[in-house]
Every structure is written in C-alpha cells, then in structure tokens.
PDB file of C-alpha atoms in Angstrom:
ATOM      1  CA  UNK Q   1      -0.214   0.020  -0.161  1.00 70.00           C
ATOM      2  CA  UNK Q   2       2.094   2.824  -1.453  1.00 83.00           C
ATOM      3  CA  UNK Q   3       0.333   6.230   0.913  1.00 93.00           C
ATOM      4  CA  UNK Q   4       2.801   8.853  -1.232  1.00 96.00           C
ATOM      5  CA  UNK Q   5       3.116   8.353  -4.601  1.00 96.00           C
ATOM      6  CA  UNK Q   6       5.576  10.476  -6.905  1.00 96.00           C
ATOM      7  CA  UNK Q   7       4.027   9.085 -10.090  1.00 93.00           C
ATOM      8  CA  UNK Q   8       6.957  10.315 -12.817  1.00 95.00           C
ATOM      9  CA  UNK Q   9       9.809   8.396 -12.267  1.00 94.00           C
ATOM     10  CA  UNK Q  10      11.830  11.017 -14.444  1.00 97.00           C
ATOM     11  CA  UNK Q  11      12.094  14.976 -15.447  1.00 97.00           C
ATOM     12  CA  UNK Q  12      13.889  16.497 -17.571  1.00 98.00           C
ATOM     13  CA  UNK Q  13      13.765  20.291 -17.750  1.00 98.00           C
ATOM     14  CA  UNK Q  14      16.053  23.191 -19.531  1.00 98.00           C
ATOM     15  CA  UNK Q  15      18.432  25.312 -17.293  1.00 98.00           C
ATOM     16  CA  UNK Q  16      16.438  28.599 -15.961  1.00 97.00           C
ATOM     17  CA  UNK Q  17      12.969  26.837 -17.127  1.00 98.00           C
ATOM     18  CA  UNK Q  18      10.605  25.923 -13.828  1.00 98.00           C
ATOM     19  CA  UNK Q  19      10.974  22.287 -12.798  1.00 98.00           C
ATOM     20  CA  UNK Q  20       7.663  20.938 -11.340  1.00 98.00           C
ATOM     21  CA  UNK Q  21       7.308  18.096  -9.481  1.00 98.00           C
ATOM     22  CA  UNK Q  22       4.245  15.955  -8.340  1.00 98.00           C
ATOM     23  CA  UNK Q  23       3.382  13.668  -4.600  1.00 98.00           C
ATOM     24  CA  UNK Q  24       0.251  12.557  -4.279  1.00 98.00           C
ATOM     25  CA  UNK Q  25      -1.205  10.259  -0.833  1.00 97.00           C
ATOM     26  CA  UNK Q  26      -3.764   8.398  -0.238  1.00 96.00           C
ATOM     27  CA  UNK Q  27      -3.839   9.490   3.991  1.00 93.00           C
ATOM     28  CA  UNK Q  28      -6.237  11.978   5.245  1.00 92.00           C
ATOM     29  CA  UNK Q  29      -4.682  11.898   9.058  1.00 91.00           C
ATOM     30  CA  UNK Q  30      -1.051  13.214   7.170  1.00 93.00           C
ATOM     31  CA  UNK Q  31       0.076  16.733   9.175  1.00 92.00           C
ATOM     32  CA  UNK Q  32       3.646  17.227   7.595  1.00 93.00           C
ATOM     33  CA  UNK Q  33       5.091  17.113   4.696  1.00 95.00           C
ATOM     34  CA  UNK Q  34       8.369  17.614   3.206  1.00 96.00           C
ATOM     35  CA  UNK Q  35      10.634  17.677   0.475  1.00 98.00           C
ATOM     36  CA  UNK Q  36      14.514  16.458   0.039  1.00 97.00           C
ATOM     37  CA  UNK Q  37      17.370  16.274  -3.068  1.00 97.00           C
ATOM     38  CA  UNK Q  38      19.282  13.317  -2.683  1.00 95.00           C
ATOM     39  CA  UNK Q  39      22.543  12.895  -4.752  1.00 95.00           C
ATOM     40  CA  UNK Q  40      24.472   9.090  -5.444  1.00 91.00           C
ATOM     41  CA  UNK Q  41      26.152   8.083  -3.035  1.00 89.00           C
ATOM     42  CA  UNK Q  42      24.822  10.448  -0.515  1.00 94.00           C
ATOM     43  CA  UNK Q  43      22.102  10.756   2.362  1.00 95.00           C
ATOM     44  CA  UNK Q  44      18.844  13.215   0.993  1.00 96.00           C
ATOM     45  CA  UNK Q  45      19.395  16.333   2.006  1.00 96.00           C
ATOM     46  CA  UNK Q  46      15.940  18.553   3.167  1.00 95.00           C
ATOM     47  CA  UNK Q  47      14.840  21.037   1.348  1.00 97.00           C
ATOM     48  CA  UNK Q  48      11.195  22.399   2.283  1.00 97.00           C
ATOM     49  CA  UNK Q  49       8.282  21.548   3.929  1.00 95.00           C
ATOM     50  CA  UNK Q  50       4.726  22.304   4.517  1.00 96.00           C
ATOM     51  CA  UNK Q  51       2.340  21.662   7.208  1.00 93.00           C
ATOM     52  CA  UNK Q  52      -1.258  21.092   6.466  1.00 93.00           C
ATOM     53  CA  UNK Q  53      -2.239  24.261   7.813  1.00 94.00           C
ATOM     54  CA  UNK Q  54      -1.104  26.400   4.813  1.00 95.00           C
ATOM     55  CA  UNK Q  55      -1.202  25.486   0.663  1.00 96.00           C
ATOM     56  CA  UNK Q  56       2.088  27.025  -0.398  1.00 98.00           C
ATOM     57  CA  UNK Q  57       5.865  27.644   1.859  1.00 97.00           C
ATOM     58  CA  UNK Q  58       8.306  29.414  -0.489  1.00 98.00           C
ATOM     59  CA  UNK Q  59      12.293  29.421   0.127  1.00 97.00           C
ATOM     60  CA  UNK Q  60      14.427  31.078  -2.305  1.00 97.00           C
ATOM     61  CA  UNK Q  61      13.726  28.934  -5.500  1.00 98.00           C
ATOM     62  CA  UNK Q  62      11.683  26.820  -4.304  1.00 98.00           C
ATOM     63  CA  UNK Q  63       8.095  26.459  -3.294  1.00 98.00           C
ATOM     64  CA  UNK Q  64       5.651  23.860  -2.125  1.00 98.00           C
ATOM     65  CA  UNK Q  65       2.549  23.505  -2.292  1.00 98.00           C
ATOM     66  CA  UNK Q  66      -0.369  22.206  -0.629  1.00 98.00           C
ATOM     67  CA  UNK Q  67      -4.190  20.863  -2.049  1.00 97.00           C
ATOM     68  CA  UNK Q  68      -5.024  19.245   0.296  1.00 96.00           C
ATOM     69  CA  UNK Q  69      -8.948  18.899  -0.865  1.00 96.00           C
ATOM     70  CA  UNK Q  70      -7.217  16.897  -4.115  1.00 97.00           C
ATOM     71  CA  UNK Q  71      -3.865  14.894  -1.487  1.00 97.00           C
ATOM     72  CA  UNK Q  72      -1.679  16.387  -3.973  1.00 98.00           C
ATOM     73  CA  UNK Q  73       1.760  18.362  -3.621  1.00 97.00           C
ATOM     74  CA  UNK Q  74       4.385  19.568  -5.931  1.00 98.00           C
ATOM     75  CA  UNK Q  75       7.488  21.273  -5.994  1.00 98.00           C
ATOM     76  CA  UNK Q  76       8.493  24.087  -7.956  1.00 98.00           C
ATOM     77  CA  UNK Q  77      12.157  25.116  -8.575  1.00 98.00           C
ATOM     78  CA  UNK Q  78      12.621  28.456 -10.810  1.00 97.00           C
ATOM     79  CA  UNK Q  79      15.079  29.475 -12.441  1.00 98.00           C
ATOM     80  CA  UNK Q  80      15.894  25.664 -12.465  1.00 98.00           C
ATOM     81  CA  UNK Q  81      19.942  25.008 -12.293  1.00 97.00           C
ATOM     82  CA  UNK Q  82      22.454  22.472 -13.119  1.00 96.00           C
ATOM     83  CA  UNK Q  83      23.617  21.540  -9.838  1.00 96.00           C
ATOM     84  CA  UNK Q  84      19.584  20.878  -9.437  1.00 97.00           C
ATOM     85  CA  UNK Q  85      19.852  17.385 -10.806  1.00 98.00           C
ATOM     86  CA  UNK Q  86      19.810  14.803  -8.296  1.00 97.00           C
ATOM     87  CA  UNK Q  87      16.251  12.469  -6.609  1.00 96.00           C
ATOM     88  CA  UNK Q  88      14.352  14.515  -5.188  1.00 98.00           C
ATOM     89  CA  UNK Q  89      11.598  12.705  -3.052  1.00 97.00           C
ATOM     90  CA  UNK Q  90       8.122  14.035  -1.340  1.00 97.00           C
ATOM     91  CA  UNK Q  91       7.869  12.429   2.305  1.00 96.00           C
ATOM     92  CA  UNK Q  92       4.539  12.050   4.871  1.00 95.00           C
ATOM     93  CA  UNK Q  93       4.100  11.750   8.123  1.00 91.00           C
ATOM     94  CA  UNK Q  94       0.807  12.041  10.147  1.00 84.00           C
ATOM     95  CA  UNK Q  95      -0.275  13.349  14.174  1.00 74.00           C
ATOM     96  CA  UNK Q  96      -0.106  10.031  15.761  1.00 74.00           C
ATOM     97  CA  UNK Q  97       3.574   9.325  14.755  1.00 76.00           C
ATOM     98  CA  UNK Q  98       7.046  10.306  13.343  1.00 83.00           C
ATOM     99  CA  UNK Q  99       8.359   8.518  10.886  1.00 90.00           C
ATOM    100  CA  UNK Q 100       8.159   9.497   7.215  1.00 93.00           C
ATOM    101  CA  UNK Q 101       6.500   7.814   5.200  1.00 94.00           C
ATOM    102  CA  UNK Q 102       8.715   8.591   1.534  1.00 95.00           C
ATOM    103  CA  UNK Q 103       7.180   8.255  -1.968  1.00 95.00           C
ATOM    104  CA  UNK Q 104      10.136   5.904  -4.803  1.00 94.00           C
ATOM    105  CA  UNK Q 105      11.256   9.429  -6.325  1.00 95.00           C
ATOM    106  CA  UNK Q 106      11.382  11.345  -9.265  1.00 97.00           C
ATOM    107  CA  UNK Q 107      15.020  11.874 -11.239  1.00 97.00           C
ATOM    108  CA  UNK Q 108      15.260  15.085 -11.460  1.00 98.00           C
ATOM    109  CA  UNK Q 109      17.394  16.022 -15.215  1.00 98.00           C
ATOM    110  CA  UNK Q 110      18.410  19.740 -16.272  1.00 98.00           C
ATOM    111  CA  UNK Q 111      20.269  20.349 -18.917  1.00 96.00           C
ATOM    112  CA  UNK Q 112      21.885  23.120 -20.845  1.00 92.00           C
TER     113      UNK Q 112
ATOM    114  CA  UNK Z   1      30.563  18.037  11.188  1.00 50.00           C
ATOM    115  CA  UNK Z   2      27.742  19.065  13.089  1.00 71.00           C
ATOM    116  CA  UNK Z   3      25.778  16.870  10.813  1.00 92.00           C
ATOM    117  CA  UNK Z   4      24.382  12.601  11.170  1.00 96.00           C
ATOM    118  CA  UNK Z   5      27.548  10.198  11.082  1.00 97.00           C
ATOM    119  CA  UNK Z   6      27.189   6.884  10.403  1.00 98.00           C
ATOM    120  CA  UNK Z   7      29.461   3.934   9.793  1.00 97.00           C
ATOM    121  CA  UNK Z   8      30.978   2.373   8.383  1.00 97.00           C
ATOM    122  CA  UNK Z   9      29.665   3.776   4.473  1.00 97.00           C
ATOM    123  CA  UNK Z  10      30.288   0.204   3.247  1.00 97.00           C
ATOM    124  CA  UNK Z  11      29.971  -2.864   4.765  1.00 98.00           C
ATOM    125  CA  UNK Z  12      30.247  -5.676   3.203  1.00 98.00           C
ATOM    126  CA  UNK Z  13      29.026  -9.365   4.941  1.00 97.00           C
ATOM    127  CA  UNK Z  14      28.835 -13.059   3.677  1.00 97.00           C
ATOM    128  CA  UNK Z  15      25.905 -15.174   4.471  1.00 97.00           C
ATOM    129  CA  UNK Z  16      25.246 -15.395   7.951  1.00 97.00           C
ATOM    130  CA  UNK Z  17      27.372 -13.363   9.782  1.00 98.00           C
ATOM    131  CA  UNK Z  18      26.471 -10.213  11.074  1.00 98.00           C
ATOM    132  CA  UNK Z  19      26.578  -6.526  10.228  1.00 98.00           C
ATOM    133  CA  UNK Z  20      26.653  -3.734  12.549  1.00 98.00           C
ATOM    134  CA  UNK Z  21      25.326  -0.019  11.298  1.00 98.00           C
ATOM    135  CA  UNK Z  22      26.383   3.184  13.807  1.00 98.00           C
ATOM    136  CA  UNK Z  23      24.888   6.646  14.018  1.00 98.00           C
ATOM    137  CA  UNK Z  24      25.963   9.353  16.036  1.00 97.00           C
ATOM    138  CA  UNK Z  25      23.401  11.976  15.449  1.00 96.00           C
ATOM    139  CA  UNK Z  26      23.484  16.262  14.973  1.00 94.00           C
ATOM    140  CA  UNK Z  27      24.664  17.911  18.181  1.00 91.00           C
ATOM    141  CA  UNK Z  28      21.123  18.529  20.840  1.00 87.00           C
ATOM    142  CA  UNK Z  29      19.633  15.458  18.643  1.00 90.00           C
ATOM    143  CA  UNK Z  30      18.036  13.328  21.159  1.00 90.00           C
ATOM    144  CA  UNK Z  31      15.413  11.344  18.407  1.00 93.00           C
ATOM    145  CA  UNK Z  32      17.098   8.684  15.614  1.00 96.00           C
ATOM    146  CA  UNK Z  33      14.723   7.106  13.046  1.00 96.00           C
ATOM    147  CA  UNK Z  34      16.604   3.874  10.542  1.00 98.00           C
ATOM    148  CA  UNK Z  35      15.503   4.082   7.388  1.00 98.00           C
ATOM    149  CA  UNK Z  36      16.271   1.320   4.528  1.00 97.00           C
ATOM    150  CA  UNK Z  37      16.957   1.424   0.867  1.00 95.00           C
ATOM    151  CA  UNK Z  38      16.133  -0.823  -1.362  1.00 90.00           C
ATOM    152  CA  UNK Z  39      17.135  -0.380  -5.141  1.00 82.00           C
ATOM    153  CA  UNK Z  40      15.195   1.906  -7.101  1.00 79.00           C
ATOM    154  CA  UNK Z  41      12.818   1.948  -4.548  1.00 84.00           C
ATOM    155  CA  UNK Z  42      12.091   5.069  -1.912  1.00 88.00           C
ATOM    156  CA  UNK Z  43      12.982   5.041   2.224  1.00 95.00           C
ATOM    157  CA  UNK Z  44      11.374   2.124   3.864  1.00 96.00           C
ATOM    158  CA  UNK Z  45      11.074   3.249   7.669  1.00 96.00           C
ATOM    159  CA  UNK Z  46      12.308   0.426  10.441  1.00 97.00           C
ATOM    160  CA  UNK Z  47      12.535   1.957  13.906  1.00 97.00           C
ATOM    161  CA  UNK Z  48      12.160   5.461  16.179  1.00 95.00           C
ATOM    162  CA  UNK Z  49      14.481   5.454  18.747  1.00 95.00           C
ATOM    163  CA  UNK Z  50      15.231   7.970  21.746  1.00 93.00           C
ATOM    164  CA  UNK Z  51      18.250   7.733  24.317  1.00 89.00           C
ATOM    165  CA  UNK Z  52      17.770   4.376  25.880  1.00 89.00           C
ATOM    166  CA  UNK Z  53      14.404   3.918  24.446  1.00 93.00           C
ATOM    167  CA  UNK Z  54      12.304   2.593  21.628  1.00 95.00           C
ATOM    168  CA  UNK Z  55       9.208   4.596  20.826  1.00 93.00           C
ATOM    169  CA  UNK Z  56       8.016   2.472  17.177  1.00 93.00           C
ATOM    170  CA  UNK Z  57       9.562  -1.146  15.936  1.00 95.00           C
ATOM    171  CA  UNK Z  58       6.910  -1.090  13.409  1.00 93.00           C
ATOM    172  CA  UNK Z  59       8.996  -0.989  10.508  1.00 94.00           C
ATOM    173  CA  UNK Z  60      11.747  -3.063  12.160  1.00 96.00           C
ATOM    174  CA  UNK Z  61      11.726  -7.149  10.435  1.00 94.00           C
ATOM    175  CA  UNK Z  62      10.499  -9.775  13.199  1.00 91.00           C
ATOM    176  CA  UNK Z  63      13.851 -11.385  13.084  1.00 95.00           C
ATOM    177  CA  UNK Z  64      17.659 -10.927  13.554  1.00 97.00           C
ATOM    178  CA  UNK Z  65      17.134  -7.386  13.099  1.00 98.00           C
ATOM    179  CA  UNK Z  66      17.612  -4.408  16.121  1.00 97.00           C
ATOM    180  CA  UNK Z  67      18.676  -1.546  17.240  1.00 97.00           C
ATOM    181  CA  UNK Z  68      19.727   0.361  19.957  1.00 96.00           C
ATOM    182  CA  UNK Z  69      20.847   3.978  21.605  1.00 96.00           C
ATOM    183  CA  UNK Z  70      22.165   3.833  24.552  1.00 93.00           C
ATOM    184  CA  UNK Z  71      22.822   6.479  26.832  1.00 90.00           C
ATOM    185  CA  UNK Z  72      26.466   7.331  25.876  1.00 90.00           C
ATOM    186  CA  UNK Z  73      27.649   6.754  22.273  1.00 92.00           C
ATOM    187  CA  UNK Z  74      26.012   5.830  19.099  1.00 95.00           C
ATOM    188  CA  UNK Z  75      22.894   4.161  17.928  1.00 97.00           C
ATOM    189  CA  UNK Z  76      23.277   0.936  16.654  1.00 98.00           C
ATOM    190  CA  UNK Z  77      21.797  -1.054  13.863  1.00 98.00           C
ATOM    191  CA  UNK Z  78      22.807  -4.905  13.970  1.00 98.00           C
ATOM    192  CA  UNK Z  79      21.276  -7.411  11.352  1.00 98.00           C
ATOM    193  CA  UNK Z  80      22.153 -11.037  12.033  1.00 98.00           C
ATOM    194  CA  UNK Z  81      22.769 -14.375   9.985  1.00 98.00           C
ATOM    195  CA  UNK Z  82      22.180 -11.652   7.478  1.00 97.00           C
ATOM    196  CA  UNK Z  83      20.810 -12.594   3.682  1.00 96.00           C
ATOM    197  CA  UNK Z  84      21.594 -12.039   0.545  1.00 94.00           C
ATOM    198  CA  UNK Z  85      17.604 -10.163   0.551  1.00 94.00           C
ATOM    199  CA  UNK Z  86      19.375  -7.990   3.519  1.00 96.00           C
ATOM    200  CA  UNK Z  87      21.419  -6.425   0.401  1.00 96.00           C
ATOM    201  CA  UNK Z  88      20.106  -2.507   0.919  1.00 96.00           C
ATOM    202  CA  UNK Z  89      21.512   1.315   1.635  1.00 97.00           C
ATOM    203  CA  UNK Z  90      20.737   2.092   5.611  1.00 98.00           C
ATOM    204  CA  UNK Z  91      19.744   5.487   5.832  1.00 98.00           C
ATOM    205  CA  UNK Z  92      19.868   6.910  10.209  1.00 97.00           C
ATOM    206  CA  UNK Z  93      18.435  10.362  10.380  1.00 96.00           C
ATOM    207  CA  UNK Z  94      18.015  12.291  13.668  1.00 95.00           C
ATOM    208  CA  UNK Z  95      15.247  15.262  15.081  1.00 91.00           C
ATOM    209  CA  UNK Z  96      15.862  17.367  18.101  1.00 87.00           C
ATOM    210  CA  UNK Z  97      12.089  16.681  19.059  1.00 79.00           C
ATOM    211  CA  UNK Z  98      10.114  13.291  17.874  1.00 71.00           C
ATOM    212  CA  UNK Z  99       7.170  16.022  16.864  1.00 69.00           C
ATOM    213  CA  UNK Z 100       6.372  19.112  15.955  1.00 61.00           C
ATOM    214  CA  UNK Z 101       6.482  19.126  12.558  1.00 73.00           C
ATOM    215  CA  UNK Z 102      10.564  19.063  12.863  1.00 82.00           C
ATOM    216  CA  UNK Z 103      12.866  17.989   9.250  1.00 90.00           C
ATOM    217  CA  UNK Z 104      14.420  14.708   9.439  1.00 93.00           C
ATOM    218  CA  UNK Z 105      18.047  15.158   8.944  1.00 94.00           C
ATOM    219  CA  UNK Z 106      20.324  12.319   7.699  1.00 96.00           C
ATOM    220  CA  UNK Z 107      23.127  10.892   6.934  1.00 97.00           C
ATOM    221  CA  UNK Z 108      25.014   9.859   4.458  1.00 97.00           C
ATOM    222  CA  UNK Z 109      23.468   5.997   4.937  1.00 97.00           C
ATOM    223  CA  UNK Z 110      25.999   2.642   4.768  1.00 98.00           C
ATOM    224  CA  UNK Z 111      26.194   0.389   1.896  1.00 97.00           C
ATOM    225  CA  UNK Z 112      25.654  -2.790   3.197  1.00 97.00           C
ATOM    226  CA  UNK Z 113      26.322  -5.558   1.075  1.00 97.00           C
ATOM    227  CA  UNK Z 114      25.918  -9.504   1.065  1.00 96.00           C
ATOM    228  CA  UNK Z 115      28.189 -11.759  -0.765  1.00 94.00           C
TER     229      UNK Z 115
END
C-alpha cells in the first residue's frame, strides 16, 4: 500500500526553466509534508516542508504547494540549474507517528 | 562536522554473518530514526528511538534485526545472520524533537552488501 506516490520516475528540464515535481498521497491523516533531494551515494538533504494548515511555502527558488482536497503537493524550482539534477523524494507524516513515509522519487535532470 | 554521522559507509558481509551499523545524531538531537532503501525504491521506515528507548519499531523485520540507542554512544542497527535480501542502503536520521513538525536530517548511509 503506497501511501505516498510520485508517479513520474523522471523529469528533464532546460536550465532556467521551471521544474515541477508532483506527489500524491492517500492518507488524510498526514499533516506534515517534506521534500528531500538526494545525490548518488549521499543521504537525502532536506529542502522544504509544509504543514497542512498552509497551502504554500516558499524558500528562495523552491516553492511547495499543498492541495489538501486533492491530496496533492508539488515542488516548483525556478529557475532550474544544472546543480539541481538529483532524485527528489516527497515524504509525509501524521500526528500519531513520527516516521516519514516516502515516495519512490523523481529523477530530475536539468540540461544546459 | 555537525551533521548525522554514519559508519561504516560500506560494509560487506557473507551470508550468516552479523552486520552492525552505527549512527551518531546531530549535536543536540536526541531522536534517531533508521530507514532502509532497496534499489530503485524510496526509503522505508524501520525504527524510531530516543535515548535508551525504542519508541516505534513497526518497520523492523520480526527476526534478526534489532536497534538500540544507549545513554552513551551512537545508535546501533544490528542484523544477525544476514541474507542476500538484506543488501540495501541503510540511512539514519535525527531530529531535535520527536514531533512538532521538525524535519529529520539524514546521514550519508551505510551500503550493506551480502556475498
């Protein structure tokens, strides 16, 4: 039972354009959502998070949008840079537990 | 380096041996989480510990796997009698609080290979 889904395994975007990574979830008890970035042979690096009481959170080039009715969140990166090329994981947690439930990741490639 | 430290980075074991993975949380963090990542998959929660206590072990296999976080020293994930299917990347994360919408910060993982 995959509670957090990232349906696009890969995404290719030109440098300078916007990258949009999507994530869907099924558990309505989730109240905290995070995005992590991961390079090969390294651990996930925290990027940005959002609480369920908000619908948008912005940090520099990164913005996360949350649509609770659709159980959908997205990460926008603008402008995209070659250094953004990595695997991006969406994760969620609920009030009753501290564990994070991860999606399977989307591999972003930003080309010149 | 004030980040989450994991060692060893790579560990090779033969079937039937024991594997011990260590994790030192970030300074000031007393909550530790272990996750496992199989090839081409996302990270799967295994266990959540505070000092000297296991809080949630719902993701731990019933047999051969154990974890501890002693009063002094790093957290240890122990796998006894390893099998080929245990080959994976094991990541440790830490946070300052167990709840309160705080992000977990990850180490670079231990890549376990079973011959």
